[in-house]
PDB file of C-alpha atoms in Angstrom:
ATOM      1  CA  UNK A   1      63.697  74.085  24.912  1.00  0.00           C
ATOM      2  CA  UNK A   2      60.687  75.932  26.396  1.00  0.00           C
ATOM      3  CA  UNK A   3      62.856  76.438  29.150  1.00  0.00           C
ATOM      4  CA  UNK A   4      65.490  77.744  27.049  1.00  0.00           C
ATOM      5  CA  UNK A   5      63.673  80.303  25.701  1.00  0.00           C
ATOM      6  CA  UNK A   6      61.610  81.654  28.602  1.00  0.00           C
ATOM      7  CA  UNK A   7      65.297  82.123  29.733  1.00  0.00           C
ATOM      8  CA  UNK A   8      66.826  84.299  27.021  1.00  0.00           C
ATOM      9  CA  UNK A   9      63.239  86.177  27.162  1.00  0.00           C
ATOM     10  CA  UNK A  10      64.158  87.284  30.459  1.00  0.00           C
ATOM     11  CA  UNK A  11      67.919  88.017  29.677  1.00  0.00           C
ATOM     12  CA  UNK A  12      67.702  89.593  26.267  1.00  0.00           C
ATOM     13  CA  UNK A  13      64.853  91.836  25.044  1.00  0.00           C
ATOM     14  CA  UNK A  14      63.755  91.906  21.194  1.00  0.00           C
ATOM     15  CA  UNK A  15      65.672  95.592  20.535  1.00  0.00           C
ATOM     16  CA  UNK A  16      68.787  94.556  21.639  1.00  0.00           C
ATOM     17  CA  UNK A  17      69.471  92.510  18.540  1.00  0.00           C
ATOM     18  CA  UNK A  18      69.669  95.765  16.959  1.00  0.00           C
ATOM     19  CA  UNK A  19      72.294  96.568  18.881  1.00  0.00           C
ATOM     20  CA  UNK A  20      74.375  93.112  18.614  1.00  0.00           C
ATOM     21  CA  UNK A  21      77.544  93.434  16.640  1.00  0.00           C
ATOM     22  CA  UNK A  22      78.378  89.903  14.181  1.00  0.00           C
ATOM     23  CA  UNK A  23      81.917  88.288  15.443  1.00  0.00           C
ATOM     24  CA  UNK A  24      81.436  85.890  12.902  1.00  0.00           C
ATOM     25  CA  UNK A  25      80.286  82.879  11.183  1.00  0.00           C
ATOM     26  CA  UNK A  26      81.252  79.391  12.778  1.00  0.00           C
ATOM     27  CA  UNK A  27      80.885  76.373  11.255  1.00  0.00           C
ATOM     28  CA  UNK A  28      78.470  77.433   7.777  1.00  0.00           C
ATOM     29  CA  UNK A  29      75.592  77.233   9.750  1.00  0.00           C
ATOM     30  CA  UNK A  30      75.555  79.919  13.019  1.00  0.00           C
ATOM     31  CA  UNK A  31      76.566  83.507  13.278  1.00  0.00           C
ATOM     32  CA  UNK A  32      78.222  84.678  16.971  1.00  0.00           C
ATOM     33  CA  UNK A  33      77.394  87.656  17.715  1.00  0.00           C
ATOM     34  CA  UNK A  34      78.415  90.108  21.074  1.00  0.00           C
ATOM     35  CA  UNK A  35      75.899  92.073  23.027  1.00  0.00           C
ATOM     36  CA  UNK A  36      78.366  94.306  25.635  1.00  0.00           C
ATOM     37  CA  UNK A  37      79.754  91.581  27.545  1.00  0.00           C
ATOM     38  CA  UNK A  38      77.593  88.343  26.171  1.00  0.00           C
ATOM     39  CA  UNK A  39      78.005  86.216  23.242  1.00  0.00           C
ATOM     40  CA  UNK A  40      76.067  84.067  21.715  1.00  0.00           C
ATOM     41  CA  UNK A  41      75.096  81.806  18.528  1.00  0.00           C
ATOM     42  CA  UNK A  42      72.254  82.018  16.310  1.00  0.00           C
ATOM     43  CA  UNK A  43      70.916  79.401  14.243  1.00  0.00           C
ATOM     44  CA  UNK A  44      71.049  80.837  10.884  1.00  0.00           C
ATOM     45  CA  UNK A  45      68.160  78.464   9.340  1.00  0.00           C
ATOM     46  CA  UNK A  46      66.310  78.384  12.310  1.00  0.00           C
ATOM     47  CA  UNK A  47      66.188  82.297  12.750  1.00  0.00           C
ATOM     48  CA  UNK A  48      65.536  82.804   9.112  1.00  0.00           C
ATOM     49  CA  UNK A  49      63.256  80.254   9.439  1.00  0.00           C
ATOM     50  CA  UNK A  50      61.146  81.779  11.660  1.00  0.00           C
ATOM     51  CA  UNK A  51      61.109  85.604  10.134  1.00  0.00           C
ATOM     52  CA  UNK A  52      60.194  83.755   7.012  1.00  0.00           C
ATOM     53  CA  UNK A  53      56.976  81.864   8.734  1.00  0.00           C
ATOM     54  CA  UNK A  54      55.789  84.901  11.067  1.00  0.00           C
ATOM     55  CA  UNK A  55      56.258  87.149   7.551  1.00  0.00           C
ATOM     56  CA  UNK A  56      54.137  84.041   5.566  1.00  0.00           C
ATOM     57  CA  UNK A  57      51.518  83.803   8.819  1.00  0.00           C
ATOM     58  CA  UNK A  58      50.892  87.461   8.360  1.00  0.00           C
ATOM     59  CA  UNK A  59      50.208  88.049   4.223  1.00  0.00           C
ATOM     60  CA  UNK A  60      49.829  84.626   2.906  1.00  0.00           C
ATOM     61  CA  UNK A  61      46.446  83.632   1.183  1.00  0.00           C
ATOM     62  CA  UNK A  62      46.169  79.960   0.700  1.00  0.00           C
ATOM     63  CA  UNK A  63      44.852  79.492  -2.853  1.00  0.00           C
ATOM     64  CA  UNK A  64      41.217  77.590  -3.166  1.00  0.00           C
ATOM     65  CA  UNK A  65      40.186  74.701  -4.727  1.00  0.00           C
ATOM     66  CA  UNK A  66      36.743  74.594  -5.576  1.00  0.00           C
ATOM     67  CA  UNK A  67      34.251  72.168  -4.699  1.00  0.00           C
ATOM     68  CA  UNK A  68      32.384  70.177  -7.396  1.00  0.00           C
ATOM     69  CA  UNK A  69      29.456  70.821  -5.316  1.00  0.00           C
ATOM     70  CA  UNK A  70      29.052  72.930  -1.774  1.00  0.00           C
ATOM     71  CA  UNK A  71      29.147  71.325   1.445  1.00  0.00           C
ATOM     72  CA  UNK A  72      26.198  71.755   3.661  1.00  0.00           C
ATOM     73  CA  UNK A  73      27.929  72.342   7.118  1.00  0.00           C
ATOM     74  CA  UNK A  74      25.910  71.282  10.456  1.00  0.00           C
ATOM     75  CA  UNK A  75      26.720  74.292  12.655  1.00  0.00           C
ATOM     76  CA  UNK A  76      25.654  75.427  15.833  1.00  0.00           C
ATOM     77  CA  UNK A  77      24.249  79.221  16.001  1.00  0.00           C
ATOM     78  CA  UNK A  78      27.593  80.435  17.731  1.00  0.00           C
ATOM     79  CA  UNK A  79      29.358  79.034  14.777  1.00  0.00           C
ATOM     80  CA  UNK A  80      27.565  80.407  11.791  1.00  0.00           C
ATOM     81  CA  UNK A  81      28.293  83.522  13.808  1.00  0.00           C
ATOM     82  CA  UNK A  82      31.766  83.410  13.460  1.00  0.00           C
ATOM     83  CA  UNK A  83      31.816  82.293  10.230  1.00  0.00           C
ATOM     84  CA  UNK A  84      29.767  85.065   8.856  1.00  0.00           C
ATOM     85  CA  UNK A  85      32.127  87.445  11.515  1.00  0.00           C
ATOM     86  CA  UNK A  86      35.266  86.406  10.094  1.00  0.00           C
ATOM     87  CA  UNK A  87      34.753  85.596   6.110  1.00  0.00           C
ATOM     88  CA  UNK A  88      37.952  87.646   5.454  1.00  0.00           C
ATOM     89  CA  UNK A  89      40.378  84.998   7.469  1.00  0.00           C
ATOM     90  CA  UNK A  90      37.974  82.302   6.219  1.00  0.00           C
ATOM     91  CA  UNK A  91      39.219  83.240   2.449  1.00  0.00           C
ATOM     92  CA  UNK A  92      42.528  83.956   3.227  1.00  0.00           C
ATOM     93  CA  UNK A  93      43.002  80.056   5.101  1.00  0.00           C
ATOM     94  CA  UNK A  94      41.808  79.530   1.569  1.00  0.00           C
ATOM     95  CA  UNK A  95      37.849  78.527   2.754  1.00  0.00           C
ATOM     96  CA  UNK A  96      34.767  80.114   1.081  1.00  0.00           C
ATOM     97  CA  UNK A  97      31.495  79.779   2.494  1.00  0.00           C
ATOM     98  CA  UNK A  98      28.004  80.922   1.378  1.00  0.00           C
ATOM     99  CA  UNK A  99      25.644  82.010   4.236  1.00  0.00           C
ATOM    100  CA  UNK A 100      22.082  81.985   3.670  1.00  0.00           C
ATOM    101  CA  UNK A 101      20.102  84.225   6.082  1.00  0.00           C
ATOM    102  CA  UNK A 102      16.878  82.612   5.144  1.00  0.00           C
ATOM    103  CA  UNK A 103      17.715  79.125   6.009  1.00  0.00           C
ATOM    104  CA  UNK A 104      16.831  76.833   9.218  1.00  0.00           C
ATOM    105  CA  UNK A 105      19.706  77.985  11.589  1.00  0.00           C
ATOM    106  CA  UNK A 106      22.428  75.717  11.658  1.00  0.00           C
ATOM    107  CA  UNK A 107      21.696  74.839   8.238  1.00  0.00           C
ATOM    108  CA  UNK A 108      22.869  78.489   6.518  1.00  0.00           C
ATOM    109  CA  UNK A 109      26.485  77.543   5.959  1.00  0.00           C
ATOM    110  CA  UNK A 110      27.530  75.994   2.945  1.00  0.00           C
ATOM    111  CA  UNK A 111      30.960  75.319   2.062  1.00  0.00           C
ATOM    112  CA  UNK A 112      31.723  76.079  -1.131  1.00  0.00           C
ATOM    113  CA  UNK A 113      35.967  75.781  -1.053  1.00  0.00           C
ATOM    114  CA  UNK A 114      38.788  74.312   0.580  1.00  0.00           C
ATOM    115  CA  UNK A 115      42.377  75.386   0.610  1.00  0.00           C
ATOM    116  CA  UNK A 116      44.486  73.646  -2.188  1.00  0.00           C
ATOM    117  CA  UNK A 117      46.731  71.181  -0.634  1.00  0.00           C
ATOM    118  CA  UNK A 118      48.911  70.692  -3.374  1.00  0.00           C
ATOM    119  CA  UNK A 119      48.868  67.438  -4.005  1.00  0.00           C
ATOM    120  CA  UNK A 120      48.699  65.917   0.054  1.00  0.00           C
ATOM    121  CA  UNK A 121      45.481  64.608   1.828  1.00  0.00           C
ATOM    122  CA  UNK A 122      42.626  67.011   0.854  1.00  0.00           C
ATOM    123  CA  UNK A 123      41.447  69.466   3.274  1.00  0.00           C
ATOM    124  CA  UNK A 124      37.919  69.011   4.329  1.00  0.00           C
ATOM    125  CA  UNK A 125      35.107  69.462   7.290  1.00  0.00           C
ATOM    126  CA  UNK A 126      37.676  68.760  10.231  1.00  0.00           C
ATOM    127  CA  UNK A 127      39.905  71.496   9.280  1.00  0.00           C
ATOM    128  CA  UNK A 128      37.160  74.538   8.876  1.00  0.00           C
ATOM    129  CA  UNK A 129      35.696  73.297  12.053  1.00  0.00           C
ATOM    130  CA  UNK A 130      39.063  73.676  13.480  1.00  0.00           C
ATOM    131  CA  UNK A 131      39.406  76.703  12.155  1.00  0.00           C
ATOM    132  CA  UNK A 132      36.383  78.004  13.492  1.00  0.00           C
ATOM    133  CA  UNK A 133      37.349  76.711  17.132  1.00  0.00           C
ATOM    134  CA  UNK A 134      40.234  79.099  17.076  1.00  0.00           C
ATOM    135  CA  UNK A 135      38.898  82.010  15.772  1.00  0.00           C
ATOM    136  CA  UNK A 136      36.231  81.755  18.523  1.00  0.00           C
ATOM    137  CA  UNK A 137      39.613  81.824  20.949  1.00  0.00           C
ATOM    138  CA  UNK A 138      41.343  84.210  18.817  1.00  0.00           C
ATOM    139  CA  UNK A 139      40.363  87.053  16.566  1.00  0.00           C
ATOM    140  CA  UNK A 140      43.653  87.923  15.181  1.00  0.00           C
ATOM    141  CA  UNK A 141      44.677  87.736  11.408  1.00  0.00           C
ATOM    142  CA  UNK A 142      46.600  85.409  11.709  1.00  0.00           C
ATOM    143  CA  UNK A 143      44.425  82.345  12.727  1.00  0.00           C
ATOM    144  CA  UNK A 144      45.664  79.402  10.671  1.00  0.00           C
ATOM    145  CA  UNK A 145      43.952  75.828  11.033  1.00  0.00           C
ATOM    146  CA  UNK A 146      46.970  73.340  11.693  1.00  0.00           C
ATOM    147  CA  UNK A 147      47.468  72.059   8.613  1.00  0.00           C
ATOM    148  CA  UNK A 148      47.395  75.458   6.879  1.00  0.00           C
ATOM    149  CA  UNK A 149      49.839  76.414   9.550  1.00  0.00           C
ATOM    150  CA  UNK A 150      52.267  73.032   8.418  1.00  0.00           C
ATOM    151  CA  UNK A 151      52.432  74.202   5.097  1.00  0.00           C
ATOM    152  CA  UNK A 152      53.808  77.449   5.791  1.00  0.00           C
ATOM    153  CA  UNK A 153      55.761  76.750   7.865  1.00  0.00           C
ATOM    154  CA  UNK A 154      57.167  74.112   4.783  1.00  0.00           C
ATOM    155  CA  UNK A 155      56.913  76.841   2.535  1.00  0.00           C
ATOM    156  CA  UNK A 156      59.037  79.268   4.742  1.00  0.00           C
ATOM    157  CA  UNK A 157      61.524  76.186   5.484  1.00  0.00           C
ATOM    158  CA  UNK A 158      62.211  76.218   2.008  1.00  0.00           C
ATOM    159  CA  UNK A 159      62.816  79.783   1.459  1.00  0.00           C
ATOM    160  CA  UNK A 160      65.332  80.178   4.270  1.00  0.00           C
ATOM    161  CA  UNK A 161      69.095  79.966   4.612  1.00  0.00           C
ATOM    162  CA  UNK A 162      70.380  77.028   4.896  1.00  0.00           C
ATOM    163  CA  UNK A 163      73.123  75.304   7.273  1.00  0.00           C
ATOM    164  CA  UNK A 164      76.365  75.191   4.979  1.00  0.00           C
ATOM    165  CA  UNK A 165      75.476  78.516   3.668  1.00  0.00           C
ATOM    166  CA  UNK A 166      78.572  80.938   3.774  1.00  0.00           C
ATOM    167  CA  UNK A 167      77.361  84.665   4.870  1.00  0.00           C
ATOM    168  CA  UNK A 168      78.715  87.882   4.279  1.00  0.00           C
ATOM    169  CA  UNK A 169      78.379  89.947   7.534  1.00  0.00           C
ATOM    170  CA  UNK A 170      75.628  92.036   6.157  1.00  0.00           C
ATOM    171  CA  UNK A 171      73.821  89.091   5.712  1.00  0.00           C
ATOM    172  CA  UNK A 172      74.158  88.014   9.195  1.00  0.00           C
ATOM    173  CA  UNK A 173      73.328  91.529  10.453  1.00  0.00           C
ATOM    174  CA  UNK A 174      70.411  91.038   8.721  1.00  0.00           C
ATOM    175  CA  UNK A 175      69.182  87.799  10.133  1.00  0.00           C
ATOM    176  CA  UNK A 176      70.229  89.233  14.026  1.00  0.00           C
ATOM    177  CA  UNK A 177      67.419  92.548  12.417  1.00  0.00           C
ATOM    178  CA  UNK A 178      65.097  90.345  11.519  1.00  0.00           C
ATOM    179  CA  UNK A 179      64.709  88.307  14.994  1.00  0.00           C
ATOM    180  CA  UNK A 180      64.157  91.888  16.984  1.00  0.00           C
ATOM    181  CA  UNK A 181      61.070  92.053  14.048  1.00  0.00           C
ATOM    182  CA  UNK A 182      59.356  88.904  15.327  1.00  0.00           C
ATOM    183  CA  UNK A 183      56.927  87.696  17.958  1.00  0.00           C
ATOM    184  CA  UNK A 184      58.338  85.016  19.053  1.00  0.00           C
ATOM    185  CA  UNK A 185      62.296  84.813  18.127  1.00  0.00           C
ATOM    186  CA  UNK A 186      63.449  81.772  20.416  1.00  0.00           C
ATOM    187  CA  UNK A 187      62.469  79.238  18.510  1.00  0.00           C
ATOM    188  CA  UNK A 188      61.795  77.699  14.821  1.00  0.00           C
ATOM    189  CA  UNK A 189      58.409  76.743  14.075  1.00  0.00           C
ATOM    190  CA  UNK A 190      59.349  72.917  14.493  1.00  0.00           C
ATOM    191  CA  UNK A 191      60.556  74.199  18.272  1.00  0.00           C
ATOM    192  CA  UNK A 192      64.421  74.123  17.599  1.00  0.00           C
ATOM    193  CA  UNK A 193      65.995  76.815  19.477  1.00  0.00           C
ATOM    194  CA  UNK A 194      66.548  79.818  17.627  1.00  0.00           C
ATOM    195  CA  UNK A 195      69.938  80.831  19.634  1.00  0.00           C
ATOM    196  CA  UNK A 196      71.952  79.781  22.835  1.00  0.00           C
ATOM    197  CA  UNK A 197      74.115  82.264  25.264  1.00  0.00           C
ATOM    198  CA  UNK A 198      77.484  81.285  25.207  1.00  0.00           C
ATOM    199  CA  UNK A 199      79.506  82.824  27.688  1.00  0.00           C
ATOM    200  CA  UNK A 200      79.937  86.261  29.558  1.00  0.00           C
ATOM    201  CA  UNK A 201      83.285  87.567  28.498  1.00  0.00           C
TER     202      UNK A 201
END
């Protein structure tokens, strides 16, 4: 599937699904489309899929559940950096932390909330410190710990169209839009392909 992709990456470039005209809908579940001489189908749920999660990576704040009491967190001096670098992606993974300058270093961090899990295992120690790792890779906004990342990617699973799903073709023109929006448009967050080439006509 890797493959796959890092083959339509070099044959098709993100604006020319603006240009793509719909054929069609086959089967309730993938929209052909024609790019000049080129067709190819789309996954509708996979496509949609993905807009949806790159869309939820981007704005979604993971509501906190509060600790009955804080968490004193054993971190080296590089990572109460980060944490007190990066409090704004902290919150929004749905972690607060209190930093107190006047503490022992590697004593300063306390954690003080987690990110709800709605009912699944409870998020703890493993998952801020995993957090952390990344954002010392990675300073974008949207650095998710993994199982922050499962959940939206659940969330924007469930808000997608589904296969069996009859489209009107400005709803597929929409979905063919939407992948020239994203990052990564090949493939769903569970790795299905987003699309295949069919044939040159």
């Amino acid at each position: 599937d890797e493959a796959a992709a890092a083959e339509l990456g070099r044959f098709i470039h993100k604006e020319d699904f603006a240009a793509m005209r719909v054929v069609g809908q086959f089967n309730l579940g993938f929209i052909i489309a024609r790019l000049g001489a080129d067709l190819f189908i789309v996954d509708q749920h996979a496509s949609d899929e993905k807009y949806n999660y790159e869309e939820l990576q981007r704005t979604m704040k993971i509501d906190p559940q509060r600790l009955i009491r804080p968490l004193q967190l054993d971190l080296t001096a590089h990572e109460e950096l980060l944490a007190s670098e990066h409090l704004d992606i902290l919150k929004k993974n749905g972690f607060d932390v209190s930093i107190d300058p006047t503490a022992p270093p590697t004593q300063r961090t306390k954690l003080l909330s987690v990110p709800h899990s709605g009912g699944g295992e409870p998020f703890g120690k493993k998952d801020f410190e995993e957090l952390l790792h990344k954002l010392g890779e990675d300073t974008g906004e949207t650095v998710r710990c993994s199982r922050v990342s499962a959940l939206i990617a659940s969330k924007a699973c469930r808000k997608s169209v589904m296969i069996g799903k009859a489209l009107d073709a400005g709803q597929m023109r929409r979905i063919l839009l939407h992948m020239g929006m994203m990052d990564q448009p090949w493939n769903c967050p569970h790795g299905r392909p987003t699309m295949r080439h069919l044939v040159d006509l």
